[in-house]
PDB file of C-alpha atoms in Angstrom:
ATOM      1  CA  LEU A  18      66.107  84.892  -5.523  1.00  0.00           C
ATOM      2  CA  HIS A  19      64.483  84.426  -8.533  1.00  0.00           C
ATOM      3  CA  GLN A  20      67.167  86.266 -10.358  1.00  0.00           C
ATOM      4  CA  LEU A  21      69.911  84.242  -8.684  1.00  0.00           C
ATOM      5  CA  ILE A  22      68.176  81.219  -9.882  1.00  0.00           C
ATOM      6  CA  THR A  23      67.955  82.356 -13.499  1.00  0.00           C
ATOM      7  CA  ALA A  24      71.426  83.295 -13.478  1.00  0.00           C
ATOM      8  CA  ALA A  25      72.508  80.009 -12.383  1.00  0.00           C
ATOM      9  CA  LYS A  26      70.449  78.182 -14.672  1.00  0.00           C
ATOM     10  CA  GLU A  27      71.877  80.508 -17.758  1.00  0.00           C
ATOM     11  CA  SER A  28      75.478  79.738 -16.540  1.00  0.00           C
ATOM     12  CA  LYS A  29      74.806  75.841 -16.560  1.00  0.00           C
ATOM     13  CA  SER A  30      73.949  76.066 -20.124  1.00  0.00           C
ATOM     14  CA  THR A  31      76.801  78.195 -21.318  1.00  0.00           C
ATOM     15  CA  PRO A  32      79.929  76.606 -23.043  1.00  0.00           C
ATOM     16  CA  ALA A  33      82.243  78.094 -20.127  1.00  0.00           C
ATOM     17  CA  ALA A  34      80.442  75.938 -17.533  1.00  0.00           C
ATOM     18  CA  ALA A  35      80.897  72.980 -19.646  1.00  0.00           C
ATOM     19  CA  GLU A  36      84.620  73.850 -20.194  1.00  0.00           C
ATOM     20  CA  GLY A  37      84.915  73.630 -16.212  1.00  0.00           C
ATOM     21  CA  PHE A  38      84.049  69.881 -16.233  1.00  0.00           C
ATOM     22  CA  GLY A  39      86.534  69.238 -19.081  1.00  0.00           C
ATOM     23  CA  GLY A  40      83.696  69.252 -21.602  1.00  0.00           C
ATOM     24  CA  THR A  41      83.091  65.493 -20.825  1.00  0.00           C
ATOM     25  CA  ALA A  42      79.999  63.923 -19.199  1.00  0.00           C
ATOM     26  CA  LEU A  43      80.811  60.992 -16.795  1.00  0.00           C
ATOM     27  CA  SER A  44      78.315  58.177 -16.600  1.00  0.00           C
ATOM     28  CA  TYR A  45      77.196  57.030 -13.223  1.00  0.00           C
ATOM     29  CA  ASP A  46      74.723  54.149 -12.259  1.00  0.00           C
ATOM     30  CA  PHE A  47      72.645  55.184  -9.262  1.00  0.00           C
ATOM     31  CA  ARG A  48      71.558  51.456  -8.813  1.00  0.00           C
ATOM     32  CA  ARG A  49      75.150  50.285  -8.556  1.00  0.00           C
ATOM     33  CA  PRO A  50      77.060  52.953  -6.807  1.00  0.00           C
ATOM     34  CA  GLN A  51      81.146  52.150  -6.985  1.00  0.00           C
ATOM     35  CA  ARG A  52      82.078  52.775  -3.421  1.00  0.00           C
ATOM     36  CA  VAL A  53      85.512  51.128  -3.838  1.00  0.00           C
ATOM     37  CA  ASN A  54      87.605  53.223  -6.063  1.00  0.00           C
ATOM     38  CA  LYS A  55      90.265  51.769  -8.679  1.00  0.00           C
ATOM     39  CA  ASP A  56      93.309  52.127  -6.275  1.00  0.00           C
ATOM     40  CA  GLN A  57      91.398  50.200  -3.543  1.00  0.00           C
ATOM     41  CA  THR A  58      90.336  47.697  -6.293  1.00  0.00           C
ATOM     42  CA  ARG A  59      93.767  47.271  -7.201  1.00  0.00           C
ATOM     43  CA  ARG A  60      95.121  46.663  -3.543  1.00  0.00           C
ATOM     44  CA  MET A  61      92.356  44.140  -2.963  1.00  0.00           C
ATOM     45  CA  GLU A  62      93.491  42.259  -6.001  1.00  0.00           C
ATOM     46  CA  SER A  63      97.073  42.572  -4.684  1.00  0.00           C
ATOM     47  CA  ILE A  64      96.164  41.281  -1.055  1.00  0.00           C
ATOM     48  CA  HIS A  65      94.054  38.401  -2.413  1.00  0.00           C
ATOM     49  CA  GLU A  66      96.720  37.152  -5.122  1.00  0.00           C
ATOM     50  CA  GLN A  67      98.740  36.537  -1.997  1.00  0.00           C
ATOM     51  CA  PHE A  68      95.614  34.744  -0.633  1.00  0.00           C
ATOM     52  CA  ALA A  69      95.475  32.531  -4.076  1.00  0.00           C
ATOM     53  CA  ARG A  70      99.028  31.603  -3.654  1.00  0.00           C
ATOM     54  CA  MET A  71      98.564  30.402   0.044  1.00  0.00           C
ATOM     55  CA  PHE A  72      94.975  28.651  -0.989  1.00  0.00           C
ATOM     56  CA  SER A  73      96.833  26.896  -3.708  1.00  0.00           C
ATOM     57  CA  ALA A  74      99.507  25.543  -1.143  1.00  0.00           C
ATOM     58  CA  THR A  75      96.493  24.488   1.283  1.00  0.00           C
ATOM     59  CA  LEU A  76      94.642  22.958  -1.599  1.00  0.00           C
ATOM     60  CA  SER A  77      97.714  20.933  -3.089  1.00  0.00           C
ATOM     61  CA  SER A  78      98.536  19.641   0.397  1.00  0.00           C
ATOM     62  CA  ASN A  79      95.054  18.675   0.995  1.00  0.00           C
ATOM     63  CA  MET A  80      94.597  16.999  -2.106  1.00  0.00           C
ATOM     64  CA  ARG A  81      98.124  15.594  -2.391  1.00  0.00           C
ATOM     65  CA  MET A  82      98.395  16.724  -5.976  1.00  0.00           C
ATOM     66  CA  VAL A  83      99.255  20.130  -8.114  1.00  0.00           C
ATOM     67  CA  ILE A  84      96.792  22.662  -7.625  1.00  0.00           C
ATOM     68  CA  ASP A  85      97.188  25.995  -9.417  1.00  0.00           C
ATOM     69  CA  VAL A  86      94.862  28.863  -8.006  1.00  0.00           C
ATOM     70  CA  ASP A  87      94.757  32.385  -9.702  1.00  0.00           C
ATOM     71  CA  LEU A  88      92.816  35.386  -9.128  1.00  0.00           C
ATOM     72  CA  ALA A  89      90.360  35.705 -11.778  1.00  0.00           C
ATOM     73  CA  PHE A  90      88.474  39.017 -11.136  1.00  0.00           C
ATOM     74  CA  CYS A  91      87.681  41.367  -8.630  1.00  0.00           C
ATOM     75  CA  ASP A  92      84.074  43.182  -9.155  1.00  0.00           C
ATOM     76  CA  GLN A  93      81.343  44.969  -7.452  1.00  0.00           C
ATOM     77  CA  VAL A  94      78.162  43.882  -7.748  1.00  0.00           C
ATOM     78  CA  VAL A  95      74.806  44.257  -5.787  1.00  0.00           C
ATOM     79  CA  TYR A  96      74.194  41.306  -3.431  1.00  0.00           C
ATOM     80  CA  GLN A  97      71.272  39.633  -5.005  1.00  0.00           C
ATOM     81  CA  GLU A  98      73.307  39.189  -8.338  1.00  0.00           C
ATOM     82  CA  PHE A  99      76.086  37.099  -6.432  1.00  0.00           C
ATOM     83  CA  VAL A 100      73.465  35.108  -4.724  1.00  0.00           C
ATOM     84  CA  MET A 101      71.539  34.248  -7.772  1.00  0.00           C
ATOM     85  CA  GLY A 102      74.813  33.442  -9.438  1.00  0.00           C
ATOM     86  CA  LEU A 103      75.427  30.575  -6.981  1.00  0.00           C
ATOM     87  CA  ALA A 104      74.422  26.771  -7.642  1.00  0.00           C
ATOM     88  CA  ASN A 105      71.435  25.134  -5.618  1.00  0.00           C
ATOM     89  CA  PRO A 106      72.725  23.362  -3.559  1.00  0.00           C
ATOM     90  CA  CYS A 107      75.914  25.219  -2.817  1.00  0.00           C
ATOM     91  CA  THR A 108      78.502  24.662  -0.559  1.00  0.00           C
ATOM     92  CA  ALA A 109      79.172  28.111   0.810  1.00  0.00           C
ATOM     93  CA  TYR A 110      80.491  29.380   4.282  1.00  0.00           C
ATOM     94  CA  SER A 111      79.109  32.448   6.001  1.00  0.00           C
ATOM     95  CA  LEU A 112      81.239  33.975   8.633  1.00  0.00           C
ATOM     96  CA  THR A 113      82.112  37.158  10.759  1.00  0.00           C
ATOM     97  CA  ILE A 114      85.006  38.964  10.331  1.00  0.00           C
ATOM     98  CA  GLU A 115      86.165  40.560  13.939  1.00  0.00           C
ATOM     99  CA  PRO A 116      87.313  42.902  15.444  1.00  0.00           C
ATOM    100  CA  HIS A 117      84.826  44.932  13.079  1.00  0.00           C
ATOM    101  CA  GLY A 118      81.818  42.283  13.045  1.00  0.00           C
ATOM    102  CA  GLY A 119      81.257  42.503   9.491  1.00  0.00           C
ATOM    103  CA  GLN A 120      80.035  39.466   7.640  1.00  0.00           C
ATOM    104  CA  ALA A 121      81.294  37.658   4.319  1.00  0.00           C
ATOM    105  CA  ILE A 122      80.870  34.596   2.372  1.00  0.00           C
ATOM    106  CA  LEU A 123      83.303  32.023   1.149  1.00  0.00           C
ATOM    107  CA  ALA A 124      81.913  29.777  -1.717  1.00  0.00           C
ATOM    108  CA  PHE A 125      83.135  26.850  -3.465  1.00  0.00           C
ATOM    109  CA  GLY A 126      82.244  25.781  -6.960  1.00  0.00           C
ATOM    110  CA  ASN A 127      80.363  22.062  -6.829  1.00  0.00           C
ATOM    111  CA  GLU A 128      82.849  20.602  -9.083  1.00  0.00           C
ATOM    112  CA  LEU A 129      85.910  21.687  -7.113  1.00  0.00           C
ATOM    113  CA  ILE A 130      84.311  20.485  -3.936  1.00  0.00           C
ATOM    114  CA  MET A 131      83.391  16.819  -5.545  1.00  0.00           C
ATOM    115  CA  ALA A 132      87.021  16.661  -6.474  1.00  0.00           C
ATOM    116  CA  VAL A 133      88.066  17.431  -2.960  1.00  0.00           C
ATOM    117  CA  VAL A 134      85.687  14.433  -1.712  1.00  0.00           C
ATOM    118  CA  ASP A 135      86.737  12.342  -4.428  1.00  0.00           C
ATOM    119  CA  ARG A 136      90.519  12.590  -3.617  1.00  0.00           C
ATOM    120  CA  ALA A 137      89.759  12.322   0.314  1.00  0.00           C
ATOM    121  CA  PHE A 138      88.372   9.009  -0.180  1.00  0.00           C
ATOM    122  CA  GLY A 139      90.882   7.405  -2.460  1.00  0.00           C
ATOM    123  CA  GLY A 140      89.742   8.756  -5.916  1.00  0.00           C
ATOM    124  CA  GLN A 141      92.001  10.554  -8.640  1.00  0.00           C
ATOM    125  CA  GLY A 142      90.428  13.990  -7.654  1.00  0.00           C
ATOM    126  CA  ARG A 143      87.869  13.986 -10.360  1.00  0.00           C
ATOM    127  CA  GLY A 144      85.026  16.629 -10.340  1.00  0.00           C
ATOM    128  CA  PHE A 145      81.726  15.218 -10.377  1.00  0.00           C
ATOM    129  CA  THR A 146      79.959  16.465 -13.739  1.00  0.00           C
ATOM    130  CA  GLY A 147      76.336  15.289 -13.044  1.00  0.00           C
ATOM    131  CA  ASP A 148      73.548  17.216 -11.263  1.00  0.00           C
ATOM    132  CA  ALA A 149      74.701  18.996  -8.126  1.00  0.00           C
ATOM    133  CA  ARG A 150      73.823  17.305  -4.917  1.00  0.00           C
ATOM    134  CA  ALA A 151      74.050  18.340  -1.056  1.00  0.00           C
ATOM    135  CA  LEU A 152      77.048  16.786   0.848  1.00  0.00           C
ATOM    136  CA  THR A 153      76.701  13.949   2.853  1.00  0.00           C
ATOM    137  CA  SER A 154      77.463  14.385   7.002  1.00  0.00           C
ATOM    138  CA  ILE A 155      80.811  12.627   6.182  1.00  0.00           C
ATOM    139  CA  GLU A 156      81.613  14.451   3.263  1.00  0.00           C
ATOM    140  CA  MET A 157      80.933  18.126   5.064  1.00  0.00           C
ATOM    141  CA  ASN A 158      83.507  16.620   7.875  1.00  0.00           C
ATOM    142  CA  VAL A 159      86.241  16.489   5.106  1.00  0.00           C
ATOM    143  CA  ILE A 160      85.155  19.950   3.675  1.00  0.00           C
ATOM    144  CA  ASN A 161      85.157  21.525   6.858  1.00  0.00           C
ATOM    145  CA  LYS A 162      88.413  20.720   7.793  1.00  0.00           C
ATOM    146  CA  LEU A 163      89.701  21.867   4.470  1.00  0.00           C
ATOM    147  CA  ALA A 164      87.670  25.281   5.343  1.00  0.00           C
ATOM    148  CA  THR A 165      89.411  25.719   8.658  1.00  0.00           C
ATOM    149  CA  ARG A 166      92.758  26.029   6.929  1.00  0.00           C
ATOM    150  CA  ILE A 167      91.605  28.235   4.139  1.00  0.00           C
ATOM    151  CA  PHE A 168      90.133  30.587   6.991  1.00  0.00           C
ATOM    152  CA  ALA A 169      93.802  30.620   8.615  1.00  0.00           C
ATOM    153  CA  ASP A 170      94.946  31.370   5.197  1.00  0.00           C
ATOM    154  CA  LEU A 171      92.411  34.698   4.960  1.00  0.00           C
ATOM    155  CA  GLU A 172      93.597  35.659   8.277  1.00  0.00           C
ATOM    156  CA  ALA A 173      96.992  35.725   7.144  1.00  0.00           C
ATOM    157  CA  THR A 174      96.260  37.411   3.867  1.00  0.00           C
ATOM    158  CA  TRP A 175      95.098  40.259   5.773  1.00  0.00           C
ATOM    159  CA  GLU A 176      97.706  40.660   8.168  1.00  0.00           C
ATOM    160  CA  PRO A 177      99.779  43.001   6.277  1.00  0.00           C
ATOM    161  CA  VAL A 178      96.577  45.529   6.332  1.00  0.00           C
ATOM    162  CA  ALA A 179      94.903  44.744   9.512  1.00  0.00           C
ATOM    163  CA  ARG A 180      94.687  42.020  12.233  1.00  0.00           C
ATOM    164  CA  ILE A 181      91.477  39.974  11.778  1.00  0.00           C
ATOM    165  CA  GLU A 182      89.840  36.786  13.266  1.00  0.00           C
ATOM    166  CA  VAL A 183      87.171  34.755  11.393  1.00  0.00           C
ATOM    167  CA  THR A 184      84.450  33.696  13.559  1.00  0.00           C
ATOM    168  CA  GLU A 185      80.782  32.116  13.644  1.00  0.00           C
ATOM    169  CA  VAL A 186      81.291  30.433  10.802  1.00  0.00           C
ATOM    170  CA  ALA A 187      78.175  28.588   9.247  1.00  0.00           C
ATOM    171  CA  LEU A 188      77.909  26.056   6.380  1.00  0.00           C
ATOM    172  CA  GLU A 189      75.051  26.625   4.077  1.00  0.00           C
ATOM    173  CA  THR A 190      73.792  24.742   0.941  1.00  0.00           C
ATOM    174  CA  ASN A 191      70.959  26.697  -0.139  1.00  0.00           C
ATOM    175  CA  PRO A 192      71.952  30.343  -1.231  1.00  0.00           C
ATOM    176  CA  LYS A 193      68.598  31.541  -0.263  1.00  0.00           C
ATOM    177  CA  PHE A 194      69.135  31.389   3.336  1.00  0.00           C
ATOM    178  CA  MET A 195      72.408  33.456   3.288  1.00  0.00           C
ATOM    179  CA  GLN A 196      71.089  36.868   4.635  1.00  0.00           C
ATOM    180  CA  ILE A 197      74.527  38.532   5.236  1.00  0.00           C
ATOM    181  CA  ALA A 198      73.270  41.815   3.425  1.00  0.00           C
ATOM    182  CA  ALA A 199      70.099  43.394   1.730  1.00  0.00           C
ATOM    183  CA  PRO A 200      69.288  42.242  -1.856  1.00  0.00           C
ATOM    184  CA  GLN A 201      70.538  45.723  -3.188  1.00  0.00           C
ATOM    185  CA  ASP A 202      73.480  46.334  -1.087  1.00  0.00           C
ATOM    186  CA  GLY A 203      76.909  46.726  -2.795  1.00  0.00           C
ATOM    187  CA  VAL A 204      79.204  43.770  -2.470  1.00  0.00           C
ATOM    188  CA  LEU A 205      82.934  43.348  -3.388  1.00  0.00           C
ATOM    189  CA  VAL A 206      83.204  39.884  -5.060  1.00  0.00           C
ATOM    190  CA  VAL A 207      86.739  38.252  -5.495  1.00  0.00           C
ATOM    191  CA  ALA A 208      86.657  35.118  -7.492  1.00  0.00           C
ATOM    192  CA  PHE A 209      89.617  32.535  -7.784  1.00  0.00           C
ATOM    193  CA  GLU A 210      90.127  29.477 -10.579  1.00  0.00           C
ATOM    194  CA  ALA A 211      91.446  26.368  -9.344  1.00  0.00           C
ATOM    195  CA  ASN A 212      92.915  24.131 -11.901  1.00  0.00           C
ATOM    196  CA  ALA A 213      94.356  20.518 -11.400  1.00  0.00           C
ATOM    197  CA  ARG A 214      95.192  17.852 -13.816  1.00  0.00           C
ATOM    198  CA  SER A 215      91.634  16.087 -13.496  1.00  0.00           C
ATOM    199  CA  ALA A 216      89.331  18.985 -12.233  1.00  0.00           C
ATOM    200  CA  THR A 217      88.836  22.808 -12.155  1.00  0.00           C
ATOM    201  CA  GLY A 218      86.548  24.876 -10.114  1.00  0.00           C
ATOM    202  CA  LEU A 219      85.703  28.457  -8.837  1.00  0.00           C
ATOM    203  CA  ILE A 220      85.861  30.008  -5.371  1.00  0.00           C
ATOM    204  CA  HIS A 221      84.206  33.210  -4.467  1.00  0.00           C
ATOM    205  CA  ILE A 222      84.797  35.723  -1.709  1.00  0.00           C
ATOM    206  CA  CYS A 223      81.889  38.022  -1.416  1.00  0.00           C
ATOM    207  CA  TYR A 224      82.331  41.161   1.070  1.00  0.00           C
ATOM    208  CA  PRO A 225      79.470  43.403   1.514  1.00  0.00           C
ATOM    209  CA  LEU A 226      81.004  47.125   1.335  1.00  0.00           C
ATOM    210  CA  SER A 227      79.884  47.692   4.985  1.00  0.00           C
ATOM    211  CA  THR A 228      82.301  45.051   5.990  1.00  0.00           C
ATOM    212  CA  LEU A 229      85.102  46.551   3.979  1.00  0.00           C
ATOM    213  CA  ASP A 230      84.431  50.449   5.077  1.00  0.00           C
ATOM    214  CA  PRO A 231      86.716  49.766   8.323  1.00  0.00           C
ATOM    215  CA  LEU A 232      89.314  48.281   6.265  1.00  0.00           C
ATOM    216  CA  LEU A 233      89.538  50.524   3.032  1.00  0.00           C
ATOM    217  CA  PRO A 234      91.345  53.242   4.632  1.00  0.00           C
ATOM    218  CA  ARG A 235      94.131  51.111   5.475  1.00  0.00           C
TER     219      ARG A 235
END
C-alpha cells in the first residue's frame, strides 16, 4: 500500500500527468460553488428576457405610459449577499413555486415603487428620491394589484419549460425577515432595469438553487 501511495504521488508531480489536464489549472471557489452551468444560465436569461417583455407590457398598462424593461444580469451569489443588497425598508414578495414547493423572492426598487404609487394617485410617475419609507396600507393595495399581474406573467414565462403556480405570496418590507434560504446557500439572482420618461428602477428575482433543482434538467 505504501508503494502504491508513493507511486501515485510521483505520477501526479510528473509533466505527463499535468498534460492529462491540458496543463492548465482551473480555479474553483468552494465558498461559492457554481451549480448552474453556463448553458443553463443562458437558458435562464432567455426565459427571463421573455418575462422582461411581459413585465414591460404589464407595467406600461398599469402606469398608462411607456415603460421599457430589460434584463440586466443573471448571476449566482450566496443568499446573504442578496439580502444585504436590498434597501430597508424594501418592497419584496416571498412566494412559493408549486408543484415543487420551492421558494423565491421578487423585489422592487424603491424608486420604481414610488413612481407606480405617484402615477396611481394622479401624478406624473416620478420616483421618490428622498429617504426610503415603508408603504402605507392604501399604497400596499395598489402595489399588490400590480404584483398579482406580474406573478401571472412569471407563470406564463415558465410555461414552455414547466407548468408552475405561484402561491403563498407575502409582502415583506424588512429584508432581514425573509428567510427562504440559509445565509450561505447559493441563489440565482435575475435583475431587470425598468426605464420610463420620469423614473427608473431595478427589479430582482431571487431563486435559491434548491428551488431550481427540479427545473434545471428541463
